XYZ file of C-alpha atoms in Angstrom:
691
model
C 273.574 323.748 190.309
C 276.303 321.429 188.992
C 276.168 317.730 189.806
C 279.366 317.350 191.850
C 280.802 314.232 193.533
C 279.923 315.826 196.878
C 276.306 316.135 195.764
C 276.279 312.483 194.683
C 277.734 311.354 198.018
C 275.254 313.502 199.913
C 272.367 311.832 198.091
C 273.704 308.293 198.688
C 271.897 307.701 202.043
C 268.562 308.611 200.451
C 269.355 306.346 197.486
C 269.958 303.437 199.877
C 266.684 304.118 201.697
C 264.886 303.935 198.364
C 265.890 300.265 198.055
C 262.769 299.527 200.091
C 260.494 297.454 197.770
C 257.544 299.621 198.896
C 259.301 302.496 197.143
C 260.743 300.519 194.235
C 257.393 299.170 193.050
C 256.641 302.593 191.546
C 259.418 301.918 189.006
C 258.685 298.451 187.542
C 261.884 298.279 185.467
C 264.164 298.923 188.423
C 262.077 296.649 190.657
C 262.900 293.796 188.252
C 266.582 294.713 188.550
C 266.374 294.704 192.355
C 264.676 291.282 192.355
C 267.395 290.021 190.011
C 270.107 291.447 192.284
C 268.553 289.707 195.288
C 268.310 286.417 193.409
C 271.917 286.529 192.193
C 273.038 287.342 195.754
C 271.327 284.184 197.027
C 272.860 282.120 194.200
C 276.316 283.620 194.756
C 276.096 282.783 198.458
C 275.390 279.143 197.600
C 278.076 278.806 194.912
C 280.786 281.322 195.703
C 282.859 282.422 192.697
C 284.451 285.697 191.689
C 282.156 285.931 188.676
C 278.961 285.404 190.696
C 280.001 287.830 193.451
C 280.971 290.541 190.963
C 277.715 290.157 189.036
C 275.662 290.395 192.235
C 277.625 293.440 193.424
C 277.221 295.324 190.148
C 273.517 294.516 189.920
C 273.035 296.078 193.354
C 275.082 299.064 192.229
C 272.815 299.395 189.199
C 269.791 299.722 191.489
C 271.603 302.147 193.809
C 272.746 304.303 190.876
C 269.172 304.437 189.566
C 267.937 305.570 192.993
C 270.856 307.988 193.177
C 269.608 309.851 190.105
C 266.222 310.464 191.743
C 267.800 311.207 195.133
C 270.099 313.858 193.640
C 267.140 315.487 191.876
C 265.176 315.577 195.136
C 268.190 316.663 197.162
C 268.698 319.749 195.009
C 265.456 321.161 196.416
C 266.244 320.323 200.041
C 268.300 323.454 200.686
C 265.541 325.670 199.353
C 262.954 323.777 201.406
C 265.045 324.311 204.552
C 265.251 328.029 203.785
C 261.478 328.169 203.356
C 260.955 326.376 206.665
C 263.028 329.110 208.252
C 260.390 331.567 207.071
C 257.685 329.609 208.928
C 257.723 331.189 212.334
C 255.405 330.479 215.246
C 253.761 333.853 214.712
C 250.766 335.284 216.505
C 247.911 337.101 214.825
C 245.883 340.140 215.819
C 242.437 338.903 214.822
C 239.616 341.423 214.459
C 236.123 340.502 215.624
C 233.038 341.833 213.830
C 235.175 343.789 211.375
C 233.446 346.132 208.920
C 235.117 348.494 206.425
C 235.893 351.875 207.965
C 234.671 350.852 211.417
C 236.610 350.096 214.596
C 236.750 346.452 215.665
C 237.914 344.646 218.762
C 241.242 342.807 218.637
C 242.277 339.466 220.072
C 245.736 337.877 219.914
C 245.672 334.242 218.747
C 248.300 331.800 217.431
C 248.606 332.016 213.640
C 247.928 328.264 213.406
C 244.385 328.853 214.706
C 243.407 331.180 211.874
C 240.656 329.959 209.593
C 239.496 331.027 206.163
C 237.450 334.220 206.462
C 239.190 335.538 209.581
C 240.316 339.172 209.430
C 243.628 340.256 210.966
C 245.504 343.515 211.251
C 249.244 343.703 210.536
C 251.416 346.753 211.194
C 255.000 347.749 210.428
C 257.542 345.273 211.780
C 255.037 342.415 212.108
C 254.894 339.108 210.223
C 251.868 338.372 208.052
C 250.330 335.391 209.914
C 248.700 333.690 206.926
C 247.856 333.887 203.229
C 245.142 336.385 202.414
C 243.966 339.493 200.590
C 244.402 343.073 201.774
C 240.923 344.519 202.335
C 241.979 347.825 203.857
C 245.108 349.966 203.719
C 248.380 349.959 201.826
C 251.830 348.842 202.996
C 255.367 348.019 201.901
C 256.049 344.284 202.326
C 259.313 342.321 202.421
C 258.783 339.082 200.445
C 262.446 338.060 200.237
C 261.786 334.867 202.223
C 259.467 333.717 199.426
C 260.826 335.226 196.229
C 264.485 335.796 197.100
C 264.086 339.402 195.916
C 265.305 341.902 198.519
C 263.386 344.911 197.161
C 260.114 345.494 199.060
C 256.800 345.433 197.210
C 253.588 347.378 197.654
C 250.445 345.551 198.702
C 247.146 347.418 198.756
C 243.427 346.852 198.924
C 241.570 346.635 195.638
C 243.131 345.978 192.249
C 245.390 343.058 191.475
C 248.121 343.635 194.070
C 246.139 342.686 197.127
C 247.473 339.211 197.919
C 249.910 338.723 200.806
C 251.698 335.522 201.805
C 252.120 334.154 205.301
C 255.688 334.520 206.545
C 256.348 337.828 204.778
C 257.045 340.984 206.790
C 255.241 344.326 206.714
C 257.815 347.139 206.582
C 255.579 350.201 206.779
C 252.038 351.378 207.481
C 249.079 349.199 208.434
C 246.956 346.727 206.493
C 243.902 344.652 207.251
C 244.063 341.154 205.765
C 241.269 338.662 205.152
C 242.648 335.123 205.498
C 242.030 332.890 202.474
C 244.120 329.802 203.323
C 242.951 326.495 204.724
C 244.701 325.337 207.921
C 247.969 323.582 207.050
C 247.634 324.465 203.366
C 249.370 327.811 203.199
C 251.302 328.943 200.159
C 254.527 328.372 202.086
C 253.508 324.792 202.935
C 252.727 324.163 199.271
C 256.112 325.542 198.207
C 257.978 323.300 200.661
C 256.137 320.208 199.445
C 256.817 321.097 195.817
C 260.525 321.830 196.080
C 261.057 318.615 198.045
C 259.184 316.628 195.421
C 256.829 315.243 198.048
C 253.740 316.215 196.083
C 255.038 315.360 192.619
C 252.773 313.073 190.657
C 253.673 311.282 187.454
C 252.534 313.039 184.320
C 250.440 311.335 181.604
C 253.452 311.083 179.272
C 255.570 309.685 182.081
C 252.900 307.084 182.901
C 252.602 306.124 179.223
C 256.369 305.744 178.930
C 256.457 303.626 182.092
C 253.850 301.324 180.560
C 255.954 301.043 177.382
C 259.078 300.260 179.417
C 257.196 297.640 181.442
C 255.956 296.018 178.213
C 259.491 295.928 176.791
C 260.724 294.424 180.053
C 258.158 291.628 179.826
C 259.146 290.924 176.212
C 262.837 290.634 177.131
C 261.994 288.478 180.159
C 260.203 286.017 177.881
C 262.999 286.173 175.310
C 265.751 285.510 177.864
C 263.725 282.736 179.486
C 263.875 280.806 176.191
C 267.678 280.941 176.016
C 268.291 278.072 178.437
C 266.046 275.587 176.580
C 267.728 276.639 173.331
C 271.164 276.087 174.908
C 270.192 272.667 176.284
C 268.823 271.638 172.902
C 271.959 272.878 171.156
C 274.208 271.011 173.618
C 272.241 267.812 173.064
C 272.768 268.103 169.315
C 276.495 268.986 169.734
C 278.116 266.560 172.212
C 281.488 268.145 171.561
C 280.521 271.452 173.232
C 282.810 272.121 176.192
C 281.341 272.004 179.687
C 282.913 275.363 180.379
C 280.473 277.173 178.105
C 278.743 280.017 179.857
C 275.374 278.340 179.717
C 276.281 275.108 181.528
C 274.264 273.011 183.899
C 275.385 274.817 187.064
C 273.868 277.670 189.081
C 275.810 280.258 187.111
C 273.191 279.837 184.374
C 270.599 281.688 186.407
C 273.089 284.465 187.159
C 273.876 284.795 183.458
C 270.178 284.911 182.592
C 269.491 287.620 185.198
C 272.447 289.591 183.901
C 271.123 289.335 180.366
C 267.702 290.570 181.446
C 269.211 293.575 183.250
C 271.396 294.460 180.278
C 268.656 294.138 177.686
C 265.658 295.762 179.414
C 265.543 299.594 179.242
C 267.259 300.182 182.584
C 268.924 303.446 181.507
C 265.750 305.430 180.871
C 263.946 303.512 183.632
C 266.569 304.732 186.083
C 266.527 308.349 184.887
C 262.855 308.907 184.058
C 261.770 310.122 187.495
C 264.872 312.307 187.868
C 264.101 314.036 184.547
C 260.629 315.004 185.773
C 261.832 316.205 189.170
C 264.652 318.199 187.569
C 262.178 319.915 185.218
C 260.119 321.169 188.150
C 263.320 322.091 189.976
C 264.425 324.255 187.042
C 261.136 326.123 187.317
C 261.588 326.607 191.067
C 265.036 328.078 190.465
C 263.386 330.635 188.215
C 260.903 331.418 190.996
C 258.019 329.572 189.333
C 256.035 326.962 191.241
C 254.377 324.268 189.144
C 251.523 322.688 191.058
C 251.658 319.620 188.810
C 254.050 317.944 186.404
C 251.201 317.863 183.880
C 251.428 321.674 183.655
C 255.172 321.533 182.912
C 254.621 319.046 180.089
C 251.710 321.054 178.710
C 253.931 324.156 178.667
C 256.215 322.361 176.244
C 253.341 321.886 173.780
C 251.581 325.266 174.112
C 250.181 326.706 170.863
C 248.303 329.785 172.090
C 249.219 332.262 174.807
C 246.740 334.679 176.359
C 248.267 337.709 178.058
C 246.396 340.254 180.118
C 247.270 343.763 178.940
C 247.334 345.670 182.219
C 250.321 344.773 184.349
C 251.480 342.153 181.864
C 252.169 343.801 178.535
C 251.962 347.285 180.027
C 253.323 348.539 183.330
C 249.804 348.264 184.712
C 249.813 351.381 186.861
C 247.484 353.515 184.748
C 247.358 357.093 185.952
C 244.982 359.949 185.220
C 246.813 362.333 182.913
C 244.098 364.631 181.539
C 240.453 365.661 181.891
C 238.753 366.444 178.552
C 235.321 368.123 178.952
C 232.713 367.843 176.184
C 229.704 369.995 175.316
C 229.121 372.913 177.669
C 230.886 371.266 180.612
C 233.711 373.220 182.219
C 236.993 371.601 183.260
C 236.161 372.345 186.907
C 232.796 370.590 186.692
C 234.392 367.545 185.095
C 237.206 367.398 187.667
C 234.730 367.651 190.566
C 232.459 364.955 189.116
C 235.388 362.655 188.287
C 236.691 362.956 191.842
C 233.278 362.304 193.435
C 232.663 359.237 191.274
C 236.100 357.857 192.218
C 236.174 358.420 195.992
C 235.109 354.863 196.766
C 237.117 353.368 193.893
C 239.993 351.496 195.593
C 241.764 350.630 192.345
C 245.056 352.416 191.536
C 243.284 354.120 188.599
C 240.489 355.383 190.828
C 242.899 356.733 193.407
C 244.944 358.438 190.674
C 241.827 360.293 189.468
C 241.158 361.590 192.985
C 244.760 362.752 193.398
C 244.910 364.305 189.899
C 241.689 366.287 190.491
C 243.114 367.658 193.756
C 246.602 368.490 192.485
C 245.984 369.599 188.911
C 242.609 371.296 189.275
C 242.401 372.360 192.915
C 239.378 370.244 193.806
C 239.116 370.129 197.581
C 240.091 366.911 199.350
C 237.156 364.708 200.316
C 236.783 361.301 201.915
C 233.942 358.753 201.522
C 233.187 358.944 205.256
C 232.341 362.645 204.955
C 229.442 361.926 202.574
C 226.982 360.268 204.941
C 224.085 360.112 202.472
C 226.087 358.859 199.506
C 225.173 355.559 197.853
C 228.304 354.104 196.272
C 227.904 352.059 193.094
C 230.764 349.533 192.701
C 232.236 348.557 189.358
C 231.092 345.250 187.835
C 232.190 343.455 184.680
C 228.572 343.512 183.484
C 227.824 347.257 183.880
C 231.465 348.371 183.292
C 230.694 351.482 185.376
C 231.039 352.732 188.939
C 229.972 355.923 190.662
C 227.875 357.525 193.381
C 224.307 358.745 194.001
C 224.382 361.856 196.186
C 221.792 364.544 196.969
C 219.688 363.850 193.893
C 222.728 363.698 191.666
C 223.827 360.458 189.971
C 227.397 360.215 188.687
C 228.843 357.351 186.684
C 232.366 356.723 185.377
C 233.365 353.872 183.085
C 233.658 352.547 179.542
C 232.522 354.972 176.848
C 229.833 352.711 175.379
C 228.460 351.777 178.817
C 228.157 355.377 180.051
C 226.727 356.573 176.707
C 224.063 353.838 176.799
C 223.240 354.758 180.418
C 222.760 358.402 179.436
C 220.520 357.481 176.506
C 218.441 355.090 178.653
C 217.610 358.055 180.889
C 216.585 360.330 178.034
C 219.815 362.236 177.607
C 221.880 362.935 174.534
C 225.549 362.349 173.956
C 227.725 365.224 172.788
C 228.775 364.702 169.142
C 232.442 365.291 169.878
C 232.577 362.493 172.466
C 233.367 359.831 169.881
C 236.292 361.793 168.490
C 237.762 362.430 171.953
C 237.419 358.782 172.956
C 238.875 357.521 169.674
C 241.781 359.948 169.890
C 242.742 358.812 173.399
C 242.323 355.162 172.439
C 244.358 355.552 169.258
C 247.220 356.989 171.300
C 247.252 353.870 173.449
C 245.544 355.505 176.408
C 242.394 354.401 178.171
C 239.353 356.726 178.025
C 236.915 356.729 180.945
C 233.730 358.665 180.300
C 232.009 360.555 183.131
C 228.221 360.980 182.963
C 225.700 362.753 185.182
C 221.959 362.714 185.822
C 220.833 365.744 187.831
C 217.676 367.810 187.874
C 216.024 365.487 185.382
C 218.823 366.069 182.868
C 221.168 363.324 181.673
C 224.418 364.304 179.987
C 228.023 363.286 179.379
C 230.432 365.602 181.193
C 233.694 364.522 179.604
C 236.496 361.995 179.430
C 239.296 360.987 181.810
C 242.502 360.065 179.962
C 244.381 357.214 181.674
C 247.883 356.581 180.405
C 249.665 353.245 180.376
C 253.099 352.284 179.059
C 254.203 349.106 177.250
C 257.003 347.358 179.134
C 260.415 347.616 177.476
C 261.566 344.680 175.341
C 258.078 343.216 174.861
C 258.233 343.228 171.041
C 261.481 341.210 171.081
C 260.092 338.698 173.566
C 256.923 338.168 171.548
C 259.075 337.695 168.471
C 260.896 334.939 170.361
C 257.550 333.301 171.170
C 256.620 333.442 167.502
C 259.852 331.600 166.703
C 258.760 328.919 169.188
C 255.517 328.528 167.231
C 253.361 330.215 169.869
C 250.543 332.588 168.914
C 250.189 335.502 171.358
C 246.804 337.035 172.157
C 246.418 340.202 174.255
C 243.290 340.228 176.410
C 241.942 343.537 177.690
C 238.777 345.250 178.820
C 239.697 348.310 176.760
C 237.864 349.306 173.603
C 239.134 347.934 170.270
C 240.993 351.116 169.286
C 243.014 351.207 172.519
C 243.608 347.473 172.290
C 244.848 347.746 168.694
C 247.251 350.571 169.537
C 248.803 348.629 172.432
C 248.841 345.374 170.422
C 250.662 347.024 167.519
C 253.202 348.626 169.841
C 253.831 345.413 171.787
C 253.963 343.147 168.717
C 251.338 340.563 169.732
C 249.661 338.486 167.027
C 246.059 339.340 167.933
C 243.914 340.882 170.673
C 240.589 340.367 172.415
C 239.070 343.744 173.328
C 236.340 344.608 175.862
C 236.767 341.102 177.217
C 234.649 339.926 180.125
C 235.589 336.865 182.208
C 233.037 334.942 180.144
C 234.700 336.081 176.903
C 238.109 334.860 178.087
C 236.665 331.507 179.100
C 234.820 331.103 175.793
C 237.944 331.999 173.795
C 240.070 329.416 175.642
C 237.459 326.711 175.126
C 237.224 327.548 171.424
C 241.009 327.228 171.051
C 241.024 323.928 172.944
C 238.203 322.540 170.811
C 240.471 323.189 167.825
C 243.090 320.874 169.349
C 245.367 323.630 170.640
C 246.932 323.882 174.072
C 246.387 327.254 175.729
C 248.492 329.067 178.302
C 247.393 332.155 180.154
C 248.854 334.536 182.682
C 246.670 336.513 185.026
C 246.543 338.138 188.415
C 242.981 339.233 189.107
C 239.938 337.468 190.520
C 238.241 338.002 187.155
C 241.052 335.940 185.569
C 240.392 332.923 187.822
C 237.863 331.068 185.592
C 240.130 331.375 182.544
C 243.233 330.367 184.535
C 241.402 327.247 185.715
C 240.324 326.354 182.152
C 243.712 326.953 180.506
C 246.086 324.029 180.055
C 248.812 326.171 181.638
C 247.508 328.844 184.002
C 250.300 331.035 185.399
C 249.098 333.233 188.256
C 251.140 336.196 189.410
C 252.257 336.150 193.037
C 251.145 339.779 193.317
C 247.650 338.768 192.260
C 244.628 337.775 194.260
C 244.336 334.506 196.143
C 241.535 333.402 193.818
C 243.876 333.703 190.826
C 246.661 331.743 192.542
C 244.291 328.961 193.547
C 242.857 328.714 190.023
C 246.182 328.497 188.175
C 248.481 325.471 188.047
C 251.630 327.620 188.228
C 252.561 330.648 190.318
C 255.246 333.126 189.272
C 256.837 334.483 192.445
C 258.466 337.351 190.547
C 255.144 338.327 188.937
C 256.786 338.683 185.537
C 254.190 337.554 182.982
C 256.758 337.432 180.190
C 258.520 334.666 182.118
C 256.107 332.334 180.347
C 258.738 332.225 177.590
C 261.118 330.534 180.037
C 258.326 328.260 181.264
C 257.611 327.126 177.697
C 261.310 326.525 177.026
C 261.652 324.481 180.226
C 258.603 322.427 179.216
C 260.056 321.792 175.772
C 263.442 320.987 177.312
C 261.793 318.426 179.603
C 260.099 316.666 176.683
C 263.238 316.758 174.540
C 265.411 315.436 177.375
C 263.046 312.562 178.009
C 262.896 311.758 174.295
C 266.665 311.991 173.864
C 267.462 309.691 176.770
C 264.751 307.246 175.733
C 266.291 307.125 172.254
C 269.737 306.611 173.777
C 268.463 303.877 176.114
C 266.729 301.854 173.400
C 269.682 302.196 171.008
C 271.936 301.264 173.909
C 269.989 298.056 174.563
C 270.058 297.040 170.901
C 273.821 297.564 170.754
C 274.351 295.555 173.971
C 272.320 292.731 172.475
C 274.596 292.495 169.420
C 277.700 292.916 171.586
C 276.857 290.199 174.134
C 274.939 287.456 172.335
C 277.705 286.496 169.813
C 280.314 286.218 172.592
C 277.907 284.347 174.834
C 276.810 281.695 172.321
C 280.005 281.254 170.318
C 280.711 278.045 172.267
C 277.342 276.616 171.227
C 277.219 278.071 167.732
C 280.780 278.556 166.398
C 279.426 280.412 163.370
C 278.543 283.369 165.626
C 282.245 284.077 165.992
C 282.017 286.192 162.862
C 279.605 288.543 164.676
C 281.883 288.829 167.715
C 283.402 291.999 166.266
C 284.681 293.258 169.631
C 286.566 290.008 170.291
C 285.561 289.899 173.952
C 287.811 287.638 176.030
C 285.173 285.113 177.153
C 281.426 284.713 177.674
C 281.863 285.479 181.401
C 283.897 288.564 180.583
C 281.259 289.700 178.075
C 278.470 289.358 180.633
C 280.378 291.099 183.450
C 281.544 293.903 181.142
C 277.982 294.522 179.970
C 276.658 294.616 183.561
C 279.402 297.022 184.648
C 278.828 299.296 181.652
C 275.063 299.195 182.226
C 275.551 300.505 185.772
C 278.173 303.132 184.947
C 276.243 304.646 182.044
C 273.445 305.569 184.477
C 275.875 307.576 186.605
C 277.358 309.176 183.502
C 273.922 310.359 182.339
C 272.723 311.778 185.688
C 274.165 315.274 184.985
C 272.454 315.369 181.573
C 269.132 314.224 183.060
C 269.282 316.945 185.719
C 270.625 319.715 183.487
C 268.435 318.817 180.527
C 269.214 318.675 176.830
C 269.707 322.172 175.472
C 266.656 323.417 173.576
C 266.926 325.370 170.346
C 263.844 326.562 168.425
C 263.468 324.219 165.452
C 260.895 322.200 163.542
C 259.812 318.782 164.800
C 261.487 317.075 161.829
C 264.799 318.793 162.550
C 264.602 317.928 166.243
C 263.925 314.280 165.346
C 266.947 314.153 163.024
C 269.125 315.681 165.721
C 267.780 313.246 168.280
C 268.487 310.216 166.118
C 271.851 311.520 164.928
C 273.220 312.412 168.359
C 271.481 310.174 170.880
C 270.453 307.307 168.610
C 273.885 306.934 167.054
C 275.541 307.655 170.391
C 273.446 304.952 172.030
C 274.687 302.438 169.451
C 278.367 303.381 169.578
C 278.769 303.876 173.345
C 278.120 300.233 174.406
C 280.601 298.816 171.889
C 283.330 301.159 173.100
C 282.392 300.981 176.776
C 281.997 297.206 176.989
C 285.287 296.645 175.175
C 287.155 298.966 177.575
C 285.661 297.217 180.612
C 286.425 293.818 179.058
C 290.110 294.760 178.775
C 290.101 295.551 182.513
C 288.150 292.561 183.871
C 289.351 289.712 181.645
C 292.309 288.988 183.902
C 290.214 288.631 187.073
C 290.073 285.080 188.514
C 286.982 283.187 187.408
C 286.220 285.641 184.598
C 288.764 284.760 181.920
């Protein structure tokens, strides 16, 4: 959004409200300016002159312009916050009592505001999801346009990593049962509103450190300016011929001049724009449908060295489907298809459901449902066993990772068919995922065969990872697949390295190892098993399609669920740091230039030799002071668009960025005051009381 005059005028009321000292104390530099403006106003009221009134007026404008920068940054998120509030409806919820999977439960209608974490609700087509939660039963098409701005509906289903639903979204088809995960008053929508309005923004460590530096510089200049009057009095005593009309005379104007000097010499430019830069950085993320839960995460994104990417759903399309059954040994294709279907009936993941459907459609296995098998004992998948299956009528079936199923068969006295390794390696080498099916029946343990799951690398991934490499970021693919499958996908996608057969503990250990080496780590994830690693990472980007546990663990949420968007997040983080550095360089150079522009003109009456340094030939000491104050205020307004838009980032080395910073903003900060003050001096020198 461009910074237009209408936008500036619209933010003016908020800027005026920020003049409250209880707000201003958070910005020490501008608080000093406000105190100086108040003091000069009192002095001007007691000794009315055009010079005093103009100085007081422009000091107040300096404070207002500083507040205006922050107000504009905050105001840019107001429209989006209003739109999000429109999505918060006073909905009711159909809460289920004593709900159990597959069983009927009584319903009661309650206000959505009364829902608590752990409550279970049912939502059908045409109804609004009453609160944030996870789908625990069913599958439905959901309209999330109120949250993401994307009109296309999305699928939300139980199991897997697409189970999370957000309060305020609308179910378009079918029926789902949702377990509420939000705390009262802390829904995802509430968090979004607070973030886009800037209400929950906290200062980042770098911002705090820079504020301390600016406060220290302010104190130094306060002390330096405070010594000017004694120096002037001493100089006047030693030079009786000095005219009484010198700027530093014995009248009340002296205090006004001193305040003006302080305001011109302390780092008011960066002090005025610092908060706006931070707010604008988070706003740029929001406009790309990314919510940063803290400014610290945005800064860390700018310094990321290592990026961990989950393979399924991130690098690949994520919807792995059964494509082939490969029997081994004496097993027939029919036996393998029947066993694969039985072991997958209670598997609610997309892969498990695809195996059931493939067995029915491709091999004619009759349709069965878990409820029909009353005596079945279902064995859920865990990250430790890496298997799932069923025990039924003396028959034990397991489906899972090749090594896990093979070890299970051997533990029960069975042997593994020699060709199994070749089949598994062949599927893995092609980039597919092999799932081995094993059986123990009649005292005999054996491997029946392999299920081939196919996955596809998303288009354009190699180019995007090449871009990350240019940014100096090392990309690591994390997957639970075996090393051969992982290597095939990694080579196709163009990542730098991979972590195969990774458990949640492996991911956590890898991140900690990288951080111990002094590197900043970013990770994207969407599953509950990603939550520990997302919490440990310096930048944890959770997908909006993911589970609630993942979104709570991360410090960013991508509403579009596009893991490759981390490239944009990193660039925005780098742009934030570069913008802050550029404007700080400009501000300090600006202050140095103003010092050499003002002091010679101001003291030429006391020290005639300084006339040689008065290169701009300013009309008078009063004109020099007023011109500097006016320029100091106007330069803040001129830099607001740059602070909000950000300095353009181009991948380059730190040394090259530093040279560019000094050459453009350092040199610009030196030249601009000389030109600006001279132009203002030409305009104000003819005003009464200034010449």
